[in-house]
């Protein structure tokens, strides 16, 4: 029958790298008896980091689903990656849940990446809970961590538990709703009276809780100001309403690896985050009814036709492809026939199961709001919608970002090209941030991703899963070319040989345009100097030449070309001849027009402990970077913002690691294009010459 939709909580666990998401999910699974032994990152046996590439590196590379039951509720968790290179996956998962748990380290507070995932959760309007983790670590501070989140994201955090002691003195939590202390032994909570030394702290914290909750409700506030404390019931309701409206964010604390503070977090997930039904009542789920060609509300109820969205795919060379999906309406039975609305293809569901990491638990029927998986679907890809064939609907998908960086790759052994191609297509299905194509001209295989580490890990997976080894060649920086001055030139193509000759002749004027303006072609031919039918040919010749580049083989952008004169021959002129003339004219005008190379600049934000700040800034300067500002974060970390040429940032993940003894983190996004300095231009031109010689 599926699980009662009001009793489901679909939650993504999000944060910057290393905050403890995977460890927290592990503790949750253990405490809810979904697993028998609690694994850890250090012993390499957590449920949700199961791919060898993540086990070896000790961080999550791709998202992983898990589920557990708590107080009669089904909690579906998605452990997401926090490392900058893998956030596209995180973004995809946030579209399949109704709430998020944001994990924040009590010692380091928020990191650059946490800001990113916080923003993604904002885009989906997700209610969230913050869990301040690693409370037992030296220098842990609950208060500073909470203030850091409030200051960084403008959120109003309401502590529901506060710590008893911090760092090595951390001995448990105080539940501010029940006004009890909770201590933990082997993950088992036991409630007691609040010890005298924490009494005042607890009273003050509870007072603040009530004030914040009252502030989010006018009636409650009025009563409170008149001296009446809200009832327990009013407080609980107020917290939930505020969380759903996103005026407040409940915050709890504990230790994932110490298995402390998990049960209050589970209680809060159930009491404060919405079920799929509550969420849909607040913000209806809409999809395109492709038959009626109209938008339609998808109600999360069992008596509706089946509809679902695929949010993750795992490529497995042996078991085949695993498709992980979220049901929005209807009851889905194994072996039922659906239509993949995105691809307009029929699809038969095989055996379905719930996933705890890689462990599969078979299930026969899956209801609205549930998350489940199925093996060996033929067509389905991440982002696809599937539905009852009689009621096809299409859910909206978020477009994944363009790759930051591309590398040419080649198989180590000749003849493996096809194997590389098929393997990569399978990996593309599981990783929305990966792009793969063959360069039309060179025939090279080009693999694009979020950074060098992303590509390296992909090639590792390719080897492990599909047994083919690949070399990474030079990275392809998306350089562009443009002109800096106006210039005119003639392109005259004349060929006489035996029979019919070739003749085309044109005069063009080039003018620079502002960045981002693109290409404009203006025809100013009057009096038939060039017959009308040949004018598009001139433009075609120019456009083709622009694709090939003027000085170092990169596409030309931001230029206006005016065709203003020319001549023709009544017999010898042809489209081909004018195309060549157009292309010749452009090449000839290039030196006078001061053709130049543009390079992509990225905006970088680096978080580093104070002691490495000098190293980080010095290194950014040596990379032709422009430091825009330095800001102090909580816990003594500094955040440096800079604009740096992308070409200098290719191996930054590794470099930052060694500059900061592994404690630095960064985010990077495309910013704009700038002219390259002369010495870099010379190198690029020389490299192109070299390439031509080799070809
Ligand atoms: N002392 C302490 N260490 C913790 C705690 N939680 C996690 N860790 C450690 O912190 C490191 C990172 O933990 P993970 O669970 O991998 O963190 P994550 O947020 O999943 O990291 P990514 O997958 O890289 O985004 C591991 O070495 C954990 O053992 C905690 O509560 N206390
Ligand atoms: Mg992880």
PDB file of N, CA and C in Angstrom, residues 12-15 21-22 60 62-64 78-82 89-90 93-94 117:
ATOM      1  N   UNK A  12      17.287  16.066   2.965  1.00  0.00           N
ATOM      2  CA  UNK A  12      18.671  16.057   2.482  1.00  0.00           C
ATOM      3  C   UNK A  12      19.567  16.530   3.615  1.00  0.00           C
ATOM      4  N   UNK A  13      20.691  15.864   3.796  1.00  0.00           N
ATOM      5  CA  UNK A  13      21.663  16.303   4.792  1.00  0.00           C
ATOM      6  C   UNK A  13      22.736  17.069   4.021  1.00  0.00           C
ATOM      7  N   UNK A  14      22.851  18.362   4.314  1.00  0.00           N
ATOM      8  CA  UNK A  14      23.718  19.220   3.507  1.00  0.00           C
ATOM      9  C   UNK A  14      24.701  20.006   4.372  1.00  0.00           C
ATOM     10  N   UNK A  15      25.809  20.418   3.764  1.00  0.00           N
ATOM     11  CA  UNK A  15      26.829  21.238   4.432  1.00  0.00           C
ATOM     12  C   UNK A  15      28.058  21.268   3.552  1.00  0.00           C
ATOM     13  N   UNK A  21      28.343  15.118   7.685  1.00  0.00           N
ATOM     14  CA  UNK A  21      27.063  14.652   7.139  1.00  0.00           C
ATOM     15  C   UNK A  21      26.987  13.125   7.093  1.00  0.00           C
ATOM     16  N   UNK A  22      28.019  12.528   6.494  1.00  0.00           N
ATOM     17  CA  UNK A  22      28.013  11.073   6.338  1.00  0.00           C
ATOM     18  C   UNK A  22      28.033  10.396   7.709  1.00  0.00           C
ATOM     19  N   UNK A  60      32.668  12.414   0.678  1.00  0.00           N
ATOM     20  CA  UNK A  60      31.623  11.943  -0.230  1.00  0.00           C
ATOM     21  C   UNK A  60      31.794  12.564  -1.604  1.00  0.00           C
ATOM     22  N   UNK A  62      29.514  11.303  -4.285  1.00  0.00           N
ATOM     23  CA  UNK A  62      28.166  11.393  -4.850  1.00  0.00           C
ATOM     24  C   UNK A  62      27.137  11.157  -3.741  1.00  0.00           C
ATOM     25  N   UNK A  63      25.944  11.642  -3.986  1.00  0.00           N
ATOM     26  CA  UNK A  63      24.897  11.550  -2.980  1.00  0.00           C
ATOM     27  C   UNK A  63      24.471  10.097  -2.805  1.00  0.00           C
ATOM     28  N   UNK A  64      23.957   9.769  -1.640  1.00  0.00           N
ATOM     29  CA  UNK A  64      23.497   8.407  -1.400  1.00  0.00           C
ATOM     30  C   UNK A  64      22.243   8.431  -0.541  1.00  0.00           C
ATOM     31  N   UNK A  78      18.961  11.783   2.381  1.00  0.00           N
ATOM     32  CA  UNK A  78      19.929  11.769   1.289  1.00  0.00           C
ATOM     33  C   UNK A  78      21.205  12.414   1.806  1.00  0.00           C
ATOM     34  N   UNK A  79      22.262  11.599   1.898  1.00  0.00           N
ATOM     35  CA  UNK A  79      23.572  12.136   2.294  1.00  0.00           C
ATOM     36  C   UNK A  79      24.185  12.754   1.038  1.00  0.00           C
ATOM     37  N   UNK A  80      24.505  14.039   1.103  1.00  0.00           N
ATOM     38  CA  UNK A  80      24.994  14.707  -0.107  1.00  0.00           C
ATOM     39  C   UNK A  80      26.471  15.072   0.033  1.00  0.00           C
ATOM     40  N   UNK A  81      27.157  15.229  -1.090  1.00  0.00           N
ATOM     41  CA  UNK A  81      28.550  15.680  -1.016  1.00  0.00           C
ATOM     42  C   UNK A  81      28.608  17.166  -0.644  1.00  0.00           C
ATOM     43  N   UNK A  82      29.690  17.567   0.027  1.00  0.00           N
ATOM     44  CA  UNK A  82      29.837  18.971   0.388  1.00  0.00           C
ATOM     45  C   UNK A  82      31.035  19.608  -0.289  1.00  0.00           C
ATOM     46  N   UNK A  89      25.449  17.468  -7.870  1.00  0.00           N
ATOM     47  CA  UNK A  89      24.684  16.313  -7.409  1.00  0.00           C
ATOM     48  C   UNK A  89      23.801  16.723  -6.227  1.00  0.00           C
ATOM     49  N   UNK A  90      24.403  17.459  -5.301  1.00  0.00           N
ATOM     50  CA  UNK A  90      23.671  17.943  -4.132  1.00  0.00           C
ATOM     51  C   UNK A  90      22.450  18.754  -4.576  1.00  0.00           C
ATOM     52  N   UNK A  93      19.556  16.614  -5.752  1.00  0.00           N
ATOM     53  CA  UNK A  93      18.853  15.912  -4.674  1.00  0.00           C
ATOM     54  C   UNK A  93      17.907  16.841  -3.934  1.00  0.00           C
ATOM     55  N   UNK A  94      18.274  18.116  -3.838  1.00  0.00           N
ATOM     56  CA  UNK A  94      17.437  19.052  -3.086  1.00  0.00           C
ATOM     57  C   UNK A  94      16.070  19.226  -3.753  1.00  0.00           C
ATOM     58  N   UNK A 117      25.390  25.590  -0.501  1.00  0.00           N
ATOM     59  CA  UNK A 117      24.268  24.663  -0.347  1.00  0.00           C
ATOM     60  C   UNK A 117      23.091  25.334   0.366  1.00  0.00           C
TER      61      UNK A 117
END
